[in-house]
Every structure is written in C-alpha cells, then in structure tokens.
Coordinates of C-alpha atoms and ligand atoms in Angstrom, one line a residue:
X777 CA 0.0 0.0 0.0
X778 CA 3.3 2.4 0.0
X779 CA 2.4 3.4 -3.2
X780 CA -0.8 4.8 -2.8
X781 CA -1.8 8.3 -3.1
X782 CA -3.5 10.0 -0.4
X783 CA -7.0 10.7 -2.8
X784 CA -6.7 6.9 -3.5
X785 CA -6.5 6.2 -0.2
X786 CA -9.5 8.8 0.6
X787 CA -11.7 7.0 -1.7
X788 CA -10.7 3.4 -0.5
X789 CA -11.9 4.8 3.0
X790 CA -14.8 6.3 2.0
X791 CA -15.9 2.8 0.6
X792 CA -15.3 1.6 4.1
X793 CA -12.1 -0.1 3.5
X794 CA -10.1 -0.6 7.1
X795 CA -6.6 -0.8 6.4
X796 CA -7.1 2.4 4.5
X797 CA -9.1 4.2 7.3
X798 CA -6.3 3.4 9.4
X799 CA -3.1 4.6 7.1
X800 CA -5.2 7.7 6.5
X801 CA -5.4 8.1 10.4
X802 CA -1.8 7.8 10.5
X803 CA -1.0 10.4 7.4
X804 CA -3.6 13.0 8.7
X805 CA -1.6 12.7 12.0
X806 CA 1.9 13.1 10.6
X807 CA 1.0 15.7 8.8
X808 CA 2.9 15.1 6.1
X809 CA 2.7 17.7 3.1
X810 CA 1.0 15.4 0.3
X811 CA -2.1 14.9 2.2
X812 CA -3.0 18.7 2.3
X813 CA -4.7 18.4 -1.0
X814 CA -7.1 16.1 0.3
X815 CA -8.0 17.8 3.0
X816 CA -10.8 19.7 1.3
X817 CA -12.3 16.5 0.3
X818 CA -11.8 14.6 3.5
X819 CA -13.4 17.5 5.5
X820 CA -16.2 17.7 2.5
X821 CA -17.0 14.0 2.7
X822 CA -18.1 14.8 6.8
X823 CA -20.4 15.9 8.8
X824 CA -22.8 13.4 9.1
X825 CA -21.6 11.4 12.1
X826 CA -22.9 11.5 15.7
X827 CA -19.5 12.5 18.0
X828 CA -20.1 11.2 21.3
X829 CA -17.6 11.8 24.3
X830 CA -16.7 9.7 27.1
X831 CA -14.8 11.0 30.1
X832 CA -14.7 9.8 33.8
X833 CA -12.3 8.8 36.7
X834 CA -9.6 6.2 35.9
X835 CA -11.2 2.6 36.5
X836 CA -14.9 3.8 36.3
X837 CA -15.4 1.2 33.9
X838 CA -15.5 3.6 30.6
X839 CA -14.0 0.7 28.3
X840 CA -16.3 -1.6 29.6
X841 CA -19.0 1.3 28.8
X842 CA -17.7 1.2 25.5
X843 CA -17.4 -2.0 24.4
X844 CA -21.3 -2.7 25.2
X845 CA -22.2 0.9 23.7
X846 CA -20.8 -0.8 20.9
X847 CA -22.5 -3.7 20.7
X848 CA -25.7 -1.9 21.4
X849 CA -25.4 0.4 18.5
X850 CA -24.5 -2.1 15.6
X851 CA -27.5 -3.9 17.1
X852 CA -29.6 -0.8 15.8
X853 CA -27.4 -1.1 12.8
X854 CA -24.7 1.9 13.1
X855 CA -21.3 1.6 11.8
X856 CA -19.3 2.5 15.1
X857 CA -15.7 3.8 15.1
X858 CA -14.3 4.3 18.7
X859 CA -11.1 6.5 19.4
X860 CA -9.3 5.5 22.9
X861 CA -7.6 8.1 24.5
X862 CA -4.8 6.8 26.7
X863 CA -4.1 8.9 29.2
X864 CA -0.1 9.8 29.0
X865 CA 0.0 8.1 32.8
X866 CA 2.3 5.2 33.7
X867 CA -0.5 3.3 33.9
X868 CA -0.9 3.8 29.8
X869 CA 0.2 0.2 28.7
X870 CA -2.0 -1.7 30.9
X871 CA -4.9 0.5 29.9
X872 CA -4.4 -0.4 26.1
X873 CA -3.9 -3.8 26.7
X874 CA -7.2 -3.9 28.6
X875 CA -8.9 -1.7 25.9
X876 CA -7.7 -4.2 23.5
X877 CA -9.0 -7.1 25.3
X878 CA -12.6 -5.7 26.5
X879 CA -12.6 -5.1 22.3
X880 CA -12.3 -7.8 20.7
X881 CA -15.5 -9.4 20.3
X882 CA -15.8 -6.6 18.1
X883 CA -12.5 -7.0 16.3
X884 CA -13.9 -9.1 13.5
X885 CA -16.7 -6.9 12.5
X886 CA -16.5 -4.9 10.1
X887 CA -19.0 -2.0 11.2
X888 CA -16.4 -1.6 14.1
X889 CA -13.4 0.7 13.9
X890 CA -11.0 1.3 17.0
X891 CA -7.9 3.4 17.3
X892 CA -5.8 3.6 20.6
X893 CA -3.9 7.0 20.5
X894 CA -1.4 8.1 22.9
X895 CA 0.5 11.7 23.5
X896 CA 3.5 9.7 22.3
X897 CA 3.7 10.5 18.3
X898 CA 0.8 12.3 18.4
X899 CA 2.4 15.6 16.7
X900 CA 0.6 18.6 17.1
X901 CA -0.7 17.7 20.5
X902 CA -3.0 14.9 21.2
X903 CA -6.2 17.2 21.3
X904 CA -5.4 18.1 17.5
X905 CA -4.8 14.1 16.5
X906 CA -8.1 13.3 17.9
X907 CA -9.7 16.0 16.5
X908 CA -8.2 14.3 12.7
X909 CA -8.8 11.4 13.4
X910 CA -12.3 11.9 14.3
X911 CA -12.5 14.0 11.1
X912 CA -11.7 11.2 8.8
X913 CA -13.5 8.1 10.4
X914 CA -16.2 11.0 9.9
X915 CA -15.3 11.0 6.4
X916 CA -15.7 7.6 5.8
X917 CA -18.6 7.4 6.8
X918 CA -19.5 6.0 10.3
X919 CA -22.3 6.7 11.6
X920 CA -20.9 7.2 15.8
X921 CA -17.9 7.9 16.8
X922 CA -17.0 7.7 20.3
X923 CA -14.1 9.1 22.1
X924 CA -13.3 7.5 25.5
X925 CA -10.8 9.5 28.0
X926 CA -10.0 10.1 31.1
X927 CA -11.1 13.1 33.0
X928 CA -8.2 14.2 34.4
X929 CA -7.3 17.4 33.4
X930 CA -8.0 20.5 30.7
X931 CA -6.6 18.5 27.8
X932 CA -8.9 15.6 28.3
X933 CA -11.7 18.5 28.7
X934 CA -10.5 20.1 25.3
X935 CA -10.7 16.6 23.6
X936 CA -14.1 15.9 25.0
X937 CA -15.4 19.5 23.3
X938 CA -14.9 17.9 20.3
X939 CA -18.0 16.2 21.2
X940 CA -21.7 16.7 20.1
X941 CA -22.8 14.7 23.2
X942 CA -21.1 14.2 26.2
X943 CA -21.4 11.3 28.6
X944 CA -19.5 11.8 32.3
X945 CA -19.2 8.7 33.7
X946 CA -19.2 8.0 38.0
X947 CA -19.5 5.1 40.1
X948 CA -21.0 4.7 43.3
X949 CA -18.7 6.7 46.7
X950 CA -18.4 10.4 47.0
X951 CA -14.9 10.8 46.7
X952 CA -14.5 10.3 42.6
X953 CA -17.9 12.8 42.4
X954 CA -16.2 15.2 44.1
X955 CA -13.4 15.0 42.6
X956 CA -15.3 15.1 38.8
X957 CA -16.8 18.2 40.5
X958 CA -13.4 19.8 41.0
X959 CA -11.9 19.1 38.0
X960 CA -15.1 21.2 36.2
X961 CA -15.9 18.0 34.6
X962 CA -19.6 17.3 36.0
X963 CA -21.0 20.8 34.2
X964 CA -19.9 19.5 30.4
X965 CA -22.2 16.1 31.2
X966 CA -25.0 15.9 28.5
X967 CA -25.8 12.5 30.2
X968 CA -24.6 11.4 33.2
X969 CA -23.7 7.4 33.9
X970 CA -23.5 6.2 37.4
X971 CA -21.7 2.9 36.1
X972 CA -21.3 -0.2 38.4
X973 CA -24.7 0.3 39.9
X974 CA -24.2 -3.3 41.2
X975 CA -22.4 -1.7 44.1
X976 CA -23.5 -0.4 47.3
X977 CA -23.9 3.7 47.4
X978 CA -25.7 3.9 44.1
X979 CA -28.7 6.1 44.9
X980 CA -26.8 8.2 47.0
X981 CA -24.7 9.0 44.1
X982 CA -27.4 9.4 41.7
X983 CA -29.2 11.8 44.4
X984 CA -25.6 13.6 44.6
X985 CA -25.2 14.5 41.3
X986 CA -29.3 15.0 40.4
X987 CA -28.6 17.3 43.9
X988 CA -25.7 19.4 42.2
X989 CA -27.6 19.9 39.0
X990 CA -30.9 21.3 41.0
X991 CA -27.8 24.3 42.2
X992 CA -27.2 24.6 38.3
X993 CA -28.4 28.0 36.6
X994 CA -32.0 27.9 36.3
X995 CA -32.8 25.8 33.3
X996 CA -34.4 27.7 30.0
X997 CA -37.2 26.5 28.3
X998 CA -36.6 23.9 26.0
X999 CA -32.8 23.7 27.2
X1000 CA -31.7 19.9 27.7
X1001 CA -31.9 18.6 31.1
X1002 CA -28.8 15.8 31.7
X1003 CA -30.5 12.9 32.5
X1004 CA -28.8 10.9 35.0
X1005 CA -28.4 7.0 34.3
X1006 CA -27.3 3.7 35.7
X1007 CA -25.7 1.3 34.1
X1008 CA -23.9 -1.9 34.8
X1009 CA -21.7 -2.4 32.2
X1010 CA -20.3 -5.7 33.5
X1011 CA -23.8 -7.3 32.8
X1012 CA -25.3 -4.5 30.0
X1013 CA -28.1 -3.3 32.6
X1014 CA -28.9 0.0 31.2
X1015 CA -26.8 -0.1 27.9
X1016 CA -30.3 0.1 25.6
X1017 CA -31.4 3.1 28.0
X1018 CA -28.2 4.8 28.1
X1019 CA -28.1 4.1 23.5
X1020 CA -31.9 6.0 24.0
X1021 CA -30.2 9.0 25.7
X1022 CA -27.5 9.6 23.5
X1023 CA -29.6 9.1 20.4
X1024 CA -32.4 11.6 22.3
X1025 CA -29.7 14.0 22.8
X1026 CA -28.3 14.3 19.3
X1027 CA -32.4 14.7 18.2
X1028 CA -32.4 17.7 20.5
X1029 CA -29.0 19.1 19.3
X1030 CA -31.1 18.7 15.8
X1031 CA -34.6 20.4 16.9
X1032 CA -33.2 23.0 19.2
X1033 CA -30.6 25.2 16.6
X1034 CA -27.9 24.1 18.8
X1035 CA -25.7 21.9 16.6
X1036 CA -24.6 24.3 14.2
X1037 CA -23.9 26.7 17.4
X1038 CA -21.7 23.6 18.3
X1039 CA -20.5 23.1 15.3
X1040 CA -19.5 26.9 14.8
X1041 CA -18.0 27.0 18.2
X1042 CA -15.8 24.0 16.9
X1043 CA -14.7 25.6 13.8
X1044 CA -13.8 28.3 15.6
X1045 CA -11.8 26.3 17.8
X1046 CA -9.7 24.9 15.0
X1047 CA -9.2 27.7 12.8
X1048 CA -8.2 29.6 15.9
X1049 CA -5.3 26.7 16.9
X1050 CA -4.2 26.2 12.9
X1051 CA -3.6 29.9 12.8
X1052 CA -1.5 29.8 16.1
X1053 CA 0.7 26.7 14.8
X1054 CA 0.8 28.3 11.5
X1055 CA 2.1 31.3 12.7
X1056 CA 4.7 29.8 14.7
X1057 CA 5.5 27.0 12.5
X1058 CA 6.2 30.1 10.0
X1059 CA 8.9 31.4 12.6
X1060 CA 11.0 28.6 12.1
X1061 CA 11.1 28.8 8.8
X1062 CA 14.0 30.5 6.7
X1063 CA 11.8 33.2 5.8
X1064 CA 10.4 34.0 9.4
X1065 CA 13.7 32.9 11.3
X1066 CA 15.8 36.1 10.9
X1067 CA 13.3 38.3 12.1
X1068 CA 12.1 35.9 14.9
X1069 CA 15.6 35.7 16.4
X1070 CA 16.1 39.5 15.8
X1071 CA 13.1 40.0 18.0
X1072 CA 13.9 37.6 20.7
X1073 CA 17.0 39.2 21.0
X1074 CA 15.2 42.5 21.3
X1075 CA 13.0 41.3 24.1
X1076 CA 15.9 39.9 26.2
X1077 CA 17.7 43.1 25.9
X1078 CA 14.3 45.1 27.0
X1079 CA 14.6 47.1 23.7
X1080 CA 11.2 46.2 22.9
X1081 CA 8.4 44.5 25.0
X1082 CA 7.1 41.0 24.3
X1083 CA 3.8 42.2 23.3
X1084 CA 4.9 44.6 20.7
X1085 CA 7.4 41.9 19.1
X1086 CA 4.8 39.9 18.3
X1087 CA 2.6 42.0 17.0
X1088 CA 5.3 43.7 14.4
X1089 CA 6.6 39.4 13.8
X1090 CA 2.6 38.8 13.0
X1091 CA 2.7 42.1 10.4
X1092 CA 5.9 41.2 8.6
X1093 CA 4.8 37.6 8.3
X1094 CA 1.6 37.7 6.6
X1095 CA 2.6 40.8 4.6
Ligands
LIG1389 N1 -18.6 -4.2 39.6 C1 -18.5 -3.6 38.4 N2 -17.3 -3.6 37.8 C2 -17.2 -3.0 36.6 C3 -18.3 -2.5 35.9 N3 -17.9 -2.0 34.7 C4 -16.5 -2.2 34.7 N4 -16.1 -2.8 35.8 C5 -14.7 -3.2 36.2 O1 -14.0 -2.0 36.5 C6 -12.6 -2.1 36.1 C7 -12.2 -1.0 35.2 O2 -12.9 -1.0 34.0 P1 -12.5 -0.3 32.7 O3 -13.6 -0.5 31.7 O4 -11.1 -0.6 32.3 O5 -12.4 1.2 33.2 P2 -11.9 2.5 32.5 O6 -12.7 3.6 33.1 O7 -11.9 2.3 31.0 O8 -10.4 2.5 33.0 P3 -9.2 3.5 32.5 O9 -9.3 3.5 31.0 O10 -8.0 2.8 33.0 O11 -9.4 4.8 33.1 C8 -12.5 -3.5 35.4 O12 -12.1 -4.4 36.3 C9 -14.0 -3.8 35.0 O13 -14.2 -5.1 34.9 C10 -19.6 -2.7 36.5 O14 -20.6 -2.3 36.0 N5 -19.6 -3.2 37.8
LIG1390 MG1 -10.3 2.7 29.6

C-alpha cells in the first residue's frame, strides 16, 4: 500500500475499507505535506456522524462502557468507530492492553473501527490528532464515533469539546464525584452514567449529582436537562437506556438550533489553533527565522516589550 496516493487512499476509506481508514489516520496525524490536497475532500466528505464523548475517573469502567455501547449500536445497525484516549500516565500500557481485550469481540466486525492513540507520536498535540482522526473516520462514513478519556485534566476536557454529546461517567462513593466536581468536569455532562450500579452507594450517588444539578443555573425552556443513568456495564443493565439517551440528545442538538452553534464554536476552535501553529510554525522557517531571532534578541535586551514583538513578527509575516 506504500504506493498509494492519499486521494486513493481517501476514496478506499470512504468505501469503508479498514486498512485504509487506518493509514489515513496515521497520514492526517503526521501531517505530512502530500495529504493537504485532500483535506478539502476529507473534510467535505463529513459531517454526518454522531460525536459522542466519554470521560470519567480512571477505573470507572468507561471501556467496559464502551465496548457494550458498541455492541448496542451495531445492534440498531450503526457503523461504530471508537477512538481511545490513553491517558499519558504510567498506567498507559495496561490500559491499552485492557482496551484491547474488553474489544475484541468486536475485532472481526467490520461496522467496528477502534484506534488507541497516545501523546507519544501524536504531533501537534493529542487534542489536535483526535480531532483528525475523528475528522476522517467521519469521512468515511461512520455513523458514531465515540471518544473514550480520562477526565483528568483540561486537555482531556479540550478533547471531550470535540464532542456533540457528552457522557460523564461515575460510580458509586463520593470521593470520585467530588473529585469530577473539582476538576469542572460534571457541568460539560450531557448525560450522566453512574456505572457499576451493582455496588452499594448507588442512589446516594445518583441523588448527589441529580442534587448538584438542581444548584445549576436555572434551566431555560426547551434547554436539555442531563439525564442521570445507571448502568452496569459488567452485565449490560442499562446499555439500551443509556443508547436511547445519547440518540435523544443528538435529536435535540437537531430540533433546538444548537448543533450548528456547536459546530460553529468548533470551527472556531480549530481555525483559531491552525492559525496559532501556523504562525509559529512560520517562525522557524528561513523566511520568518531572521526576524524571529532578531526579535527575541530585542526582548531579552528590553529594547522592545514582548507584546509589541509579536505584534510587528505577525505584520511582517503575513505581509
Ligand atoms: N462491579 C463492576 N465492575 C465493573 C463494571 N464495569 C466495569 N467494571 C470493572 O472496572 C474495572 C475498570 O474497567 P475499565 O472499563 O477498564 O475502566 P476505564 O474507566 O476504562 O479505566 P481506564 O481507561 O484505565 O481509566 C474493570 O475491572 C472492570 O471489569 C460494573 O458495572 N460493575
Ligand atoms: Mg479505559
């Protein structure tokens, strides 16, 4: 497959082929010159898919989630894709293993697609590699595509943005809920999953975080209301409630005017970041370098103030 050119490989993936879904992942993340002139297409060909996001507390049981959300929604007959998120933690090859593992009774079908990315490789930043990769399993076609990571911090909240829907996930003891609290994850829940509801503490958690959303600004009409769900994803209780929710949601983002908000917001986003690395990327080239070193030499001297620099760096480069 060396030899093939990105626009074959664009078509192949559009046609659902795997292998080239997957180089296509791969090239879009590398960034490599000769797959800018597909880019138009490949961001043409989206748009259709339904972008859910999965975060929670380490262990909450978020693969687990997964792998039955999976099996759930190709039983309603969606193509799935399902983009892992490993968290750059030293627990990171256990968790891929496990991913792997809790996966494969979906590895032979071919309505599945799942990609285990890391901060290792991922050039750019990993929020910006999800963000692709997303774009072009978009592109070719499926019909969900789920991100799974780990709440732990404002990257893993930038990553879940990409997200239409949002899905928070808890289990049962106060101390990972307040904790979500903390972190500013519990207010980007669309629905919230109190997984492992076979454990003792469940409807105090539930009543916890239905309690925190009753202190929540005062809801408008029509505005969505996060439902809050059990589930038991070592068994499947409340996987086909749980599909109903996320499928409600998206309906809602449809009806209400607020997916293209969403979708603007994103664009946004991404033009805002491309620009940035542009810019900079521009500074260490030949062109930019002379005058970028002439101004950081500037600043360290206190000639000029780091402010100013930039601004007069930012004229002489896109003039
Ligand atoms: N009792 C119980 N255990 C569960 C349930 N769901 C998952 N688990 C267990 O919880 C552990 C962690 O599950 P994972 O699915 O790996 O959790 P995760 O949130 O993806 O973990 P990380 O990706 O490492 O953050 C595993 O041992 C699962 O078997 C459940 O509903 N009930
Ligand atoms: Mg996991």
């Amino acid at each position: 497959m060396a030899s093939t050119s990105p626009s074959e490989l664009l078509e192949r993936a559009r046609a659902g082929h795997v292998p080239s879904i997957a180089r296509l992942i791969s090239l879009v993340e590398s960034n490599v010159d000769d797959v800018t002139s597909i880019l138009p297409d490949l961001y043409a060909a989206g748009g259709h898919a339904h972008i859910v996001g999965i975060t929670g507390s380490p262990g909450s049981g978020k693969s687990t989630l997964v792998g039955r959300l999976v099996g759930e929604l190709r039983s309603r007959g969606s193509r799935v894709a399902v983009v892992a998120v490993d968290p750059s933690s030293p627990f990171t090859g256990g968790a891929i293993l496990g991913d792997r593992i809790r996966m494969q009774e979906h590895a032979l079908d071919p309505g599945v697609f799942v990609r285990s990315m890391s901060s290792r490789g991922a050039l750019g930043g990993l929020s910006r590699a999800v963000v692709e990769a997303v774009s072009v399993l978009d592109a070719a076609g499926y019909d969900v595509v789920i991100i799974e990571t780990v709440g732990a911090g404002q990257g893993e909240i930038d990553i879940v943005r990409t997200a239409q829907t949002t899905l928070v996930v808890s289990v049962p003891g106060m101390g990972d809920d307040v904790q979500a609290i903390k972190a500013g994850v519990m207010e980007i829940a669309d629905v919230h999953v109190v997984n492992k509801a076979d454990r003792p503490g469940t409807n105090k958690t539930v009543l916890e975080i239905k309690g925190m959303l009753r202190f929540g600004p005062h809801p408008e009409e029509g505005a969505w209301q996060a439902p809050v769900l059990e589930t038991i994803s070592a068994d499947g209780t409340g996987i086909p409630e749980l599909a109903d929710a996320i499928s409600a949601h998206r309906a809602w983002l449809e009806s209400s005017g607020e997916l293209p908000r969403r979708e603007r917001l994103a664009a946004a986003r991404r033009v805002t970041t491309l620009v940035q690395e542009l810019m900079v990327a521009q500074l260490t080239q030949p062109e930019g370098e002379e005058a970028f070193s002439r101004a950081i030499d500037d600043v360290a001297e206190r000639r000029i103030d780091p402010r100013t620099a930039a601004r007069e760096l930012i004229q002489e480069l896109v003039t």
